[in-house]
CSV table of C-alpha atoms and ligand atoms in Angstrom, one decimal:
chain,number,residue,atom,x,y,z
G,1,UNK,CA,27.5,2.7,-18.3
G,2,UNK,CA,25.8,4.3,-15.2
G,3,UNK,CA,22.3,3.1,-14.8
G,4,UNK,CA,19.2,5.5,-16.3
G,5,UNK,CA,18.2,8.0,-14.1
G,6,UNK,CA,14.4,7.4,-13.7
G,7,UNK,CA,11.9,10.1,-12.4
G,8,UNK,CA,8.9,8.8,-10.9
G,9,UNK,CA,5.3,10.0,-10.3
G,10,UNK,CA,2.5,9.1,-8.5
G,11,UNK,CA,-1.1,10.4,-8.2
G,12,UNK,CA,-3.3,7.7,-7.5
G,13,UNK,CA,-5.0,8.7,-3.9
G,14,UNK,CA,-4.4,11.8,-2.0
G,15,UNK,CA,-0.9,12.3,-2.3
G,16,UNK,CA,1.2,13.9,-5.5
G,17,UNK,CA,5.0,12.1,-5.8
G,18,UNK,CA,7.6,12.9,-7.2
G,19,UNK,CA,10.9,10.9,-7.3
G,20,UNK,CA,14.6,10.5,-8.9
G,21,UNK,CA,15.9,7.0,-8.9
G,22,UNK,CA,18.9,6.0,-10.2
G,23,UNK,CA,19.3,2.3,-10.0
G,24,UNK,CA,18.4,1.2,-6.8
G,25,UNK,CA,19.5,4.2,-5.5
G,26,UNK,CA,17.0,6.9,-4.5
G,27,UNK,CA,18.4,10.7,-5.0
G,28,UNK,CA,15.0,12.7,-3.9
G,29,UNK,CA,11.5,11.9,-2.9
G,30,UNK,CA,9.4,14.7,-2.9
G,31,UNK,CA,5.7,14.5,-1.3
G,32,UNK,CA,2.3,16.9,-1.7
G,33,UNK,CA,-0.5,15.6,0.8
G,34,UNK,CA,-4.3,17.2,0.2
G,35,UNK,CA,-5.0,14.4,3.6
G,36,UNK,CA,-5.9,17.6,5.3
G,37,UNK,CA,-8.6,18.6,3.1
G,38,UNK,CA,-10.2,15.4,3.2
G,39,UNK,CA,-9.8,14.4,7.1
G,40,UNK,CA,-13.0,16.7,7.1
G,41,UNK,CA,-15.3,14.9,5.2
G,42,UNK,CA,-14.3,11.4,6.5
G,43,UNK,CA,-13.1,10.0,3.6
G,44,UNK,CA,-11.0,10.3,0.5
G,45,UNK,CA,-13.2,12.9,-2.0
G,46,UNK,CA,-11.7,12.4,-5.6
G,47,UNK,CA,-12.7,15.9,-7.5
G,48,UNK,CA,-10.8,17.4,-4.3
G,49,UNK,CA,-7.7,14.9,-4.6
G,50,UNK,CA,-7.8,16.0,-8.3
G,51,UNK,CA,-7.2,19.6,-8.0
G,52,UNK,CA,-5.1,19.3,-5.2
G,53,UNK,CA,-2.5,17.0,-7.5
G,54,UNK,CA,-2.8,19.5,-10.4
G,55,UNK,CA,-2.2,22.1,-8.0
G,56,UNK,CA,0.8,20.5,-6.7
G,57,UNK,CA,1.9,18.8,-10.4
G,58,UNK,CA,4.7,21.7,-10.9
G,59,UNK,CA,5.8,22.6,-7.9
G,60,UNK,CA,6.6,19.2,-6.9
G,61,UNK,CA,8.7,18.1,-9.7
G,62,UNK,CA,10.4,21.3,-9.4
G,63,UNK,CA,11.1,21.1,-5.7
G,64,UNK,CA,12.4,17.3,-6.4
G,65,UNK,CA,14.5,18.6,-9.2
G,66,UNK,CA,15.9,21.4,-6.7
G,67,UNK,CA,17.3,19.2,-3.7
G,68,UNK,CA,18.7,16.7,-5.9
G,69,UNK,CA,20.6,19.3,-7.7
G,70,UNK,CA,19.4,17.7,-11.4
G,71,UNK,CA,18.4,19.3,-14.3
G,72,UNK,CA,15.1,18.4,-16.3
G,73,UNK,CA,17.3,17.1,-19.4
G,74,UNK,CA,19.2,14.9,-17.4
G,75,UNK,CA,16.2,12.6,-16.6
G,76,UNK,CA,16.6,9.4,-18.9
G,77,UNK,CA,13.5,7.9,-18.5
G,78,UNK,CA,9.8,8.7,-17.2
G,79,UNK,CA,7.4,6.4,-14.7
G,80,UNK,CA,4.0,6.8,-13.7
G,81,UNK,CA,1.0,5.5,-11.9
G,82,UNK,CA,-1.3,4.1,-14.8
G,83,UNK,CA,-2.9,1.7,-11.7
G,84,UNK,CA,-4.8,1.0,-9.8
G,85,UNK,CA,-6.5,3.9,-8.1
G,86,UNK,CA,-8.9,7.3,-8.3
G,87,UNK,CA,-9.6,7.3,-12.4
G,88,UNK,CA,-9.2,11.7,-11.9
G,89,UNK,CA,-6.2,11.7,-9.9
G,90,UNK,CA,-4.3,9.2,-12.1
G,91,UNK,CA,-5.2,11.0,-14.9
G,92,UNK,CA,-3.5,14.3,-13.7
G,93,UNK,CA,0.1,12.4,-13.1
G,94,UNK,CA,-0.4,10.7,-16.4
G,95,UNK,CA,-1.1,13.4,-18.2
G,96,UNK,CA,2.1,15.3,-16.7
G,97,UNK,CA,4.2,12.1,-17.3
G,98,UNK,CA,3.0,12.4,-20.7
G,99,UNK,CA,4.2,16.2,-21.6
G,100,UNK,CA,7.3,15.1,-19.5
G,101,UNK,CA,7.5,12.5,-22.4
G,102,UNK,CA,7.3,14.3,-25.3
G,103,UNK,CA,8.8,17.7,-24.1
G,104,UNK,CA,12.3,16.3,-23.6
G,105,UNK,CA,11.5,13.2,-26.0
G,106,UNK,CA,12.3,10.3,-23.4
G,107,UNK,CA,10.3,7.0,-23.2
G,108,UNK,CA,7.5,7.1,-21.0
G,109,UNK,CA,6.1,4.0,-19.0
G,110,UNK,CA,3.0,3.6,-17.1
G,111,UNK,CA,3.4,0.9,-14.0
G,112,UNK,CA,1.1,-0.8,-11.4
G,113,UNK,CA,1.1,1.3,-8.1
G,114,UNK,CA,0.7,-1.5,-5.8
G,115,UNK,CA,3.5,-3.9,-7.5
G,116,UNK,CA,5.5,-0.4,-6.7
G,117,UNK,CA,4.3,-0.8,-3.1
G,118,UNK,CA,6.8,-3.8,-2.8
G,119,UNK,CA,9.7,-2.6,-5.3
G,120,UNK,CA,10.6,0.4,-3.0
G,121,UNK,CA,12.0,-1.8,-0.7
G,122,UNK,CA,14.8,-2.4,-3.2
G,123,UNK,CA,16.0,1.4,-2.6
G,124,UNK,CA,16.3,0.1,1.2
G,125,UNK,CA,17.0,-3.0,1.5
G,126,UNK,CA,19.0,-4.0,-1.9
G,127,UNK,CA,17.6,-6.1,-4.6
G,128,UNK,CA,15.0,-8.5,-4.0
G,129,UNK,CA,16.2,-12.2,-4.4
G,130,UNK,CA,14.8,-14.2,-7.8
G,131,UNK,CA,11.3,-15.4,-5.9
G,132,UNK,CA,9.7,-13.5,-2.9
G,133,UNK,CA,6.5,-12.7,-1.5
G,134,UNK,CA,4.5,-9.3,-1.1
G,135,UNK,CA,2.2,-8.1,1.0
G,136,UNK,CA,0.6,-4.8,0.1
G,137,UNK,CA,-2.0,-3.5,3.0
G,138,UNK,CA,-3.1,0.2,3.1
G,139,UNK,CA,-6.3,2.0,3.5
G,140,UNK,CA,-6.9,1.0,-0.4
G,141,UNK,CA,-5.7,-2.5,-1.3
G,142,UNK,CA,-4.5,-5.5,0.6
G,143,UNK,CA,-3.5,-8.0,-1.6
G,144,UNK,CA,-0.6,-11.2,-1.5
G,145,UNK,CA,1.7,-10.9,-4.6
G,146,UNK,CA,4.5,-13.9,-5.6
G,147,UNK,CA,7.0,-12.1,-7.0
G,148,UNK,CA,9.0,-13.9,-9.5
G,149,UNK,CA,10.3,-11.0,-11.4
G,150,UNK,CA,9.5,-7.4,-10.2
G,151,UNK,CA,10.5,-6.1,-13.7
G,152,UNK,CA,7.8,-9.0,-15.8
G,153,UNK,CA,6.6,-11.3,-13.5
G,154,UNK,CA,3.9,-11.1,-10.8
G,155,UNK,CA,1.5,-13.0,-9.6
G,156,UNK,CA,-1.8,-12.0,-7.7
G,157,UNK,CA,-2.5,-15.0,-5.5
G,158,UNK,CA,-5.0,-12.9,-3.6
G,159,UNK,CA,-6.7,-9.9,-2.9
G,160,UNK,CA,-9.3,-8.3,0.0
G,161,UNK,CA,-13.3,-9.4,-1.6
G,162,UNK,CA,-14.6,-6.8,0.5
G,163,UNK,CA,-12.6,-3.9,2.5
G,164,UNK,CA,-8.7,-3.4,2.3
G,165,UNK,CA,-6.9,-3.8,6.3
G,166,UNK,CA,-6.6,0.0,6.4
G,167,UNK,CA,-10.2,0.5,5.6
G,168,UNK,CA,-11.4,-2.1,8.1
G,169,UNK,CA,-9.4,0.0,10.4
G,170,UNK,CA,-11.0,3.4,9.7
G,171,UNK,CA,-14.7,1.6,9.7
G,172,UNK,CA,-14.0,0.2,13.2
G,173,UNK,CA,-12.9,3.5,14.6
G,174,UNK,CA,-15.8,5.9,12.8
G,175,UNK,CA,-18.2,3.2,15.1
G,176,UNK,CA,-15.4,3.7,18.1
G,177,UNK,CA,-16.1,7.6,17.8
G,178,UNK,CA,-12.6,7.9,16.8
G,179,UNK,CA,-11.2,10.9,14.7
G,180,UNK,CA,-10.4,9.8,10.8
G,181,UNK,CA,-8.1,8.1,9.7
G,182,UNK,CA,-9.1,5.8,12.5
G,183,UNK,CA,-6.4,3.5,12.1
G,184,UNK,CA,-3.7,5.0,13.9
G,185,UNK,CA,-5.9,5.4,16.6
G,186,UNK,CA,-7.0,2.4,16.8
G,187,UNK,CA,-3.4,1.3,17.0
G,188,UNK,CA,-2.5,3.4,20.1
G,189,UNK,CA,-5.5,2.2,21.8
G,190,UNK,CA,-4.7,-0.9,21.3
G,191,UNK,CA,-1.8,-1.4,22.9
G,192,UNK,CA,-3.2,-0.6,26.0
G,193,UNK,CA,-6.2,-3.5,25.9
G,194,UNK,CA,-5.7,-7.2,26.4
G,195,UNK,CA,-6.2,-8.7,22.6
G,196,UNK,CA,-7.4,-11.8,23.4
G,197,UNK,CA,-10.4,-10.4,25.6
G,198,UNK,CA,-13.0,-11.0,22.6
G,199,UNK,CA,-12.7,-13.6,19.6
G,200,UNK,CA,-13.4,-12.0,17.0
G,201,UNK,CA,-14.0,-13.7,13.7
G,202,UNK,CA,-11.4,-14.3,11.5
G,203,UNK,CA,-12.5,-14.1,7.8
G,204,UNK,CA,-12.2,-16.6,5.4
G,205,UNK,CA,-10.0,-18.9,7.8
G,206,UNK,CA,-12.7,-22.0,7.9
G,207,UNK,CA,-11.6,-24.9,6.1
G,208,UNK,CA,-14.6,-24.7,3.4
G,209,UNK,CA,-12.9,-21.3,2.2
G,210,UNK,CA,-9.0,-22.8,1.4
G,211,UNK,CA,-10.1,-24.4,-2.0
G,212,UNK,CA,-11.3,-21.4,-3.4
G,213,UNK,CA,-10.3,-18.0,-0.8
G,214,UNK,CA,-6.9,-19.7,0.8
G,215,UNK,CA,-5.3,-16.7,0.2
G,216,UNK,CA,-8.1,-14.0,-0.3
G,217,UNK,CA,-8.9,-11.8,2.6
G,218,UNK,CA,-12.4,-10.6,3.6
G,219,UNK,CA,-12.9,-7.8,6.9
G,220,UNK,CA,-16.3,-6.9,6.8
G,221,UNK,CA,-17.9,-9.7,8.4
G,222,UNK,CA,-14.8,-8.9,11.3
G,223,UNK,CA,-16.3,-5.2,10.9
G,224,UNK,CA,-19.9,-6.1,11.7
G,225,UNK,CA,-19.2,-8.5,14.2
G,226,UNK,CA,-17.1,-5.8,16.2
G,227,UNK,CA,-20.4,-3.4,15.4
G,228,UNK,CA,-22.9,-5.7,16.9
G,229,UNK,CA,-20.6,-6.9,20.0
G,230,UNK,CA,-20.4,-3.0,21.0
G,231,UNK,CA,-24.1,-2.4,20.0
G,232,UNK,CA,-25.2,-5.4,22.3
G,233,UNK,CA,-22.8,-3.4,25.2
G,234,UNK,CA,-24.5,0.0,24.6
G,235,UNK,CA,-28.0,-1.4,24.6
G,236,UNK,CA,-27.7,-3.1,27.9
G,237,UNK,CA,-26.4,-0.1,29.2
G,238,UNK,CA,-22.4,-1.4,29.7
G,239,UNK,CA,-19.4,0.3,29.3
G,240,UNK,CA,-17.6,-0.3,25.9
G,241,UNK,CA,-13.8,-1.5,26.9
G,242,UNK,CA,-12.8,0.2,23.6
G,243,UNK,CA,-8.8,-0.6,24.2
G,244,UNK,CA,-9.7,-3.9,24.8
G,245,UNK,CA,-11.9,-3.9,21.4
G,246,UNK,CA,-9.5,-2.2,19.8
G,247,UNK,CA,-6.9,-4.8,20.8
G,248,UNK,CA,-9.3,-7.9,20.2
G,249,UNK,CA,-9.8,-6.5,16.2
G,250,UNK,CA,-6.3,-5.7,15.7
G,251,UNK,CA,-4.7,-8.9,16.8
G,252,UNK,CA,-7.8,-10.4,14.6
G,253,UNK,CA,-6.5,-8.8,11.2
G,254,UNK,CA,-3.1,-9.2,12.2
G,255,UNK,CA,-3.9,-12.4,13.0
G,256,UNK,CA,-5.3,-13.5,10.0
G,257,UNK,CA,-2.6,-11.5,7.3
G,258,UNK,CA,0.2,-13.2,8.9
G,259,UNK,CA,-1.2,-17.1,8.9
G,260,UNK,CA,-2.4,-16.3,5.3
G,261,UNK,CA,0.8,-14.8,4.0
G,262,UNK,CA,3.4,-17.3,5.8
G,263,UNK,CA,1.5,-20.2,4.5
G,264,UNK,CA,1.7,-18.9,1.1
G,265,UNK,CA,5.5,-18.3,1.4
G,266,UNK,CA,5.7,-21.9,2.7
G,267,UNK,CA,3.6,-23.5,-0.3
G,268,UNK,CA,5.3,-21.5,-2.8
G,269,UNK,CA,8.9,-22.7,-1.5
G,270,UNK,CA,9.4,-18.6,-0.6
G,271,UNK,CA,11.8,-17.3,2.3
G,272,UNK,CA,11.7,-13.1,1.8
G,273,UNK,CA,8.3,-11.3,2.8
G,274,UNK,CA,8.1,-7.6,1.6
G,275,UNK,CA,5.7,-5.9,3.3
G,276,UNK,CA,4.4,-2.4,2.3
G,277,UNK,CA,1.8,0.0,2.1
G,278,UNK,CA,0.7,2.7,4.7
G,279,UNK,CA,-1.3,-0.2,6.7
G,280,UNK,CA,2.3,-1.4,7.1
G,281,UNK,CA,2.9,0.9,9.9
G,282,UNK,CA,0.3,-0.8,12.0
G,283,UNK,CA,1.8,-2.2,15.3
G,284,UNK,CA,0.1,-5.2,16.1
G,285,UNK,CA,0.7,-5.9,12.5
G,286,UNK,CA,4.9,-5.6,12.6
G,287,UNK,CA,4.8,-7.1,15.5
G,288,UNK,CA,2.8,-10.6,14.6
G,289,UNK,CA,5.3,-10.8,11.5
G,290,UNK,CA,8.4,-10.3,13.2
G,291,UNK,CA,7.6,-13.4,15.6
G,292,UNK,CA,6.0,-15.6,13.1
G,293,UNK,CA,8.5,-14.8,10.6
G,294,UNK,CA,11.4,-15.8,12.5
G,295,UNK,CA,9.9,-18.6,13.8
G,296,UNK,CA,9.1,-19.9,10.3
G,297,UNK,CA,12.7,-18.8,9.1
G,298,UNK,CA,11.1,-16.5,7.0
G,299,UNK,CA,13.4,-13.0,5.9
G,300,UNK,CA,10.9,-10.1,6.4
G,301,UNK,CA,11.9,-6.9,4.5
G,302,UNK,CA,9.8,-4.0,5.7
G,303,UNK,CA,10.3,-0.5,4.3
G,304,UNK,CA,10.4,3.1,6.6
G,305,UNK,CA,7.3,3.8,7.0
G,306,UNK,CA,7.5,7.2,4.6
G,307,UNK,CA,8.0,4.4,1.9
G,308,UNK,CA,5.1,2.5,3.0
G,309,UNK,CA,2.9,5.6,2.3
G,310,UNK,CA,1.7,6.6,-1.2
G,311,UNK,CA,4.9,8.6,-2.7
G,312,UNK,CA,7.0,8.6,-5.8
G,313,UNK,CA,10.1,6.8,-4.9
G,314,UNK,CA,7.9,3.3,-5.3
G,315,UNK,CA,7.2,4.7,-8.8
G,316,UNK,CA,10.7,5.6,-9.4
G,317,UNK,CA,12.1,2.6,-8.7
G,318,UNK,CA,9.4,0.1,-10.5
G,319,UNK,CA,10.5,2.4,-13.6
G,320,UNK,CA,14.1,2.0,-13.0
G,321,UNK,CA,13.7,-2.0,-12.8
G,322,UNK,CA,11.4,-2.4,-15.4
G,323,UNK,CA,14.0,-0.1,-17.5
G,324,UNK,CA,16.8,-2.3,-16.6
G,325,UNK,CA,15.2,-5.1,-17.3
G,326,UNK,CA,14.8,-3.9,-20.8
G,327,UNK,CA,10.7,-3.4,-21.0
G,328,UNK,CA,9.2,-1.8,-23.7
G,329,UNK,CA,8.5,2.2,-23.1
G,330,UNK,CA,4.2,2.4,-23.1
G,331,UNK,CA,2.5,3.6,-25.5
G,332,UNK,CA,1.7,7.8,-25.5
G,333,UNK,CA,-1.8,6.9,-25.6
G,334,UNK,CA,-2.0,4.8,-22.6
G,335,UNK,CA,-5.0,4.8,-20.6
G,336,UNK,CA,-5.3,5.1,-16.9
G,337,UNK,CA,-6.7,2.0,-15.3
G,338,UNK,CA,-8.5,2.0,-12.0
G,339,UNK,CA,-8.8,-1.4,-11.7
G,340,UNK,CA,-5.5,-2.0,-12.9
G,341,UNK,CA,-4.5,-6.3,-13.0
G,342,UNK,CA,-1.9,-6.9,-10.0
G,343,UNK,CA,-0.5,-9.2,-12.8
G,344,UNK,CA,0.1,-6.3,-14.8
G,345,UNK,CA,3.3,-4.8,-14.0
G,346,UNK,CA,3.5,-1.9,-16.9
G,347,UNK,CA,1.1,-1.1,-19.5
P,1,LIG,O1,-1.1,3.7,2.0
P,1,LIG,P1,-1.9,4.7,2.8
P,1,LIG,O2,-1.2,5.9,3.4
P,1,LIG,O3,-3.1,5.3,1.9
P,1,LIG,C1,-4.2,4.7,1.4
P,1,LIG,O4,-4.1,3.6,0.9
P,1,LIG,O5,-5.3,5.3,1.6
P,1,LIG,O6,-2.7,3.9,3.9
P,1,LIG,C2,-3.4,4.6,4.9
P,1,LIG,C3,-4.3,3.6,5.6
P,1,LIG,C4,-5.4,4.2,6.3
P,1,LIG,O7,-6.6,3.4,6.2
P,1,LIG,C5,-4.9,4.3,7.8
P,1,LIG,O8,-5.9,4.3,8.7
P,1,LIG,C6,-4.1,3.0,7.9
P,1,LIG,O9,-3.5,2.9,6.6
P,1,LIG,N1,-3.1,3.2,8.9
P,1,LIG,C7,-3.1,2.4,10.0
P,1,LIG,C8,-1.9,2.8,10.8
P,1,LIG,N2,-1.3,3.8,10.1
P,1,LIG,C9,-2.0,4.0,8.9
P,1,LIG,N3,-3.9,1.4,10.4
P,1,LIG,C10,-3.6,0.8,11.6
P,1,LIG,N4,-2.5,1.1,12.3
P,1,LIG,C11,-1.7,2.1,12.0
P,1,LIG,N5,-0.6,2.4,12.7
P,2,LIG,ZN1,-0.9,2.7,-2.2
């Protein structure tokens, strides 16, 4: 029997997703950004994300359901963001996964965006093997998840205590005068300065902090000490070397998401590393993994970066494995979850 065909949707930030997966095989990904209408206010505004996805709720499933040539009643089985994210943005997807659910009477289930975050690597690079490990780094969560089962079984062996990488990224580059989102920027700039022409700190790295934080992440004391080093420039009246600050910072966070997440694949007796989310894309980042990785004998799995981004194929495919693996459907009633557990794979 052919596998379910599973349409995904995601709402939890700024974009609207909408997917079809079929197995591990992706037939459409369709994408609404309302990034534009935030870049001028600095920053993510919910209300605005929530309109924006409402707006964009219809048209997107129908212009998913267009290129992949499929017909509403042929869709087996419905996913959606339940979390973590914006509590009005998630709300909107649920509530059209919901009338999905009930208008053509198919089981509905609600999944955890960031375990999607590391699933969609299946539709690229096949199935994941029985134990690997995830890193999930965006502008909204960066977080270290053993992955025992996608479908029922993932562990949270840390998380960011203060800002996610992508955030730290955008924070650095508002105080670099740089457009948002800064990290991009910050990126290009980069890779013109010399990264080891300031040590910056790495956060939670001392050996007081492995008991406890060995594998939790913390960026805002990195953040403030790259404030004060350019204050302390400016006020004695120096030019700032801003790729060479820029270069310093990012080798810093790559620095420290790399040593973190290899030693955690070698406690754990782990030899695949997924990374994902839309931090993913961040040079100095793919760069630091692909040496260290190969050096440690490590199998790193990173997605294109459109699948690194918010969209609905990571949705799509978390449904279609949880399916497969025989999950219960969630409930009608299901709540969003901002805060959603990265234990919790479906609600
Ligand atoms: O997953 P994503 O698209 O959405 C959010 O989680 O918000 O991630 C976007 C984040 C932003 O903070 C952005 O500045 C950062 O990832 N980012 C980068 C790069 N590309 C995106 N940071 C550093 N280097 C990049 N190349
Ligand atoms: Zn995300």
């Amino acid at each position: 029997m052919a596998d379910p065909l599973v349409l995904g949707i995601e709402t939890s930030c700024d974009e609207t997703g909408v997917a079809l997966v079929r197995g591990d095989e992706l037939l459409v990904d369709a994408v609404a950004s309302s990034m534009e209408e935030h870049a001028r206010y600095g920053g993510i505004i919910p209300e605005v994300a929530s309109r924006a996805h409402l707006e964009a709720m219809i048209p997107t499933i129908q212009k998913a359901l267009g290129e992949a040539d499929v017909d509403l009643s042929e869709v087996d089985a419905i996913a959606v963001t339940a979390g973590p994210g914006l509590v009005g943005p998630l709300t909107i997807g649920a509530s059209a996964a919901k009338a999905l659910s009930i208008g053509l009477n198919k089981p509905l289930y609600g999944v955890n965006h960031v375990i999607g975050h590391a699933c969609v690597d299946q539709l690229v690079d096949g199935p994941l093997p029985e134990r690997a490990m995830a890193l999930v780094v965006s502008g909204g969560h960066s977080s270290l998840l053993l992955v025992q089962d996608i479908a029922t079984d993932v562990v949270e062996l840390g998380s960011t205590l203060d800002d996610a990488a992508g955030e730290a990224f955008d924070k650095v580059g508002r105080l670099l005068g740089l457009p948002y989102p800064g990290g991009p920027h910050i990126d290009r700039l980069a890779r013109e300065g010399d990264p080891t022409a300031i040590r910056f700190p790495r956060g939670l790295t001392a050996a007081k902090d492995q008991a406890k934080h060995a594998y939790d992440f913390s960026f805002s004391g990195l953040k403030t000490a790259v404030a004060r080093w350019v204050e302390a420039r400016t006020d004695a009246g120096e030019e700032i070397p801003v790729n060479d600050v820029a270069a310093s910072f990012a080798e810093a966070v790559a620095d420290v998401l790399t040593a973190k997440t290899i030693a955690a694949c070698h406690r754990n007796g782990v030899d695949t590393l997924v990374i994902g989310g839309g931090f993913s894309a961040n040079s100095q980042l793919r760069e630091m993994a692909a040496k260290r990785c190969a050096e440690a004998g490590i199998d790193l799995r990173i997605p294109p970066i459109r699948y690194c981004t918010d969209n609905g194929a990571m949705i799509a495919a978390l449904g279609s494995a949880v399916v497969r693996a025989g999950v219960a459907p969630s409930a009608l009633d299901i709540p969003v979850d901002s805060s959603m557990p990265l234990t919790t794979v479906t609600v």
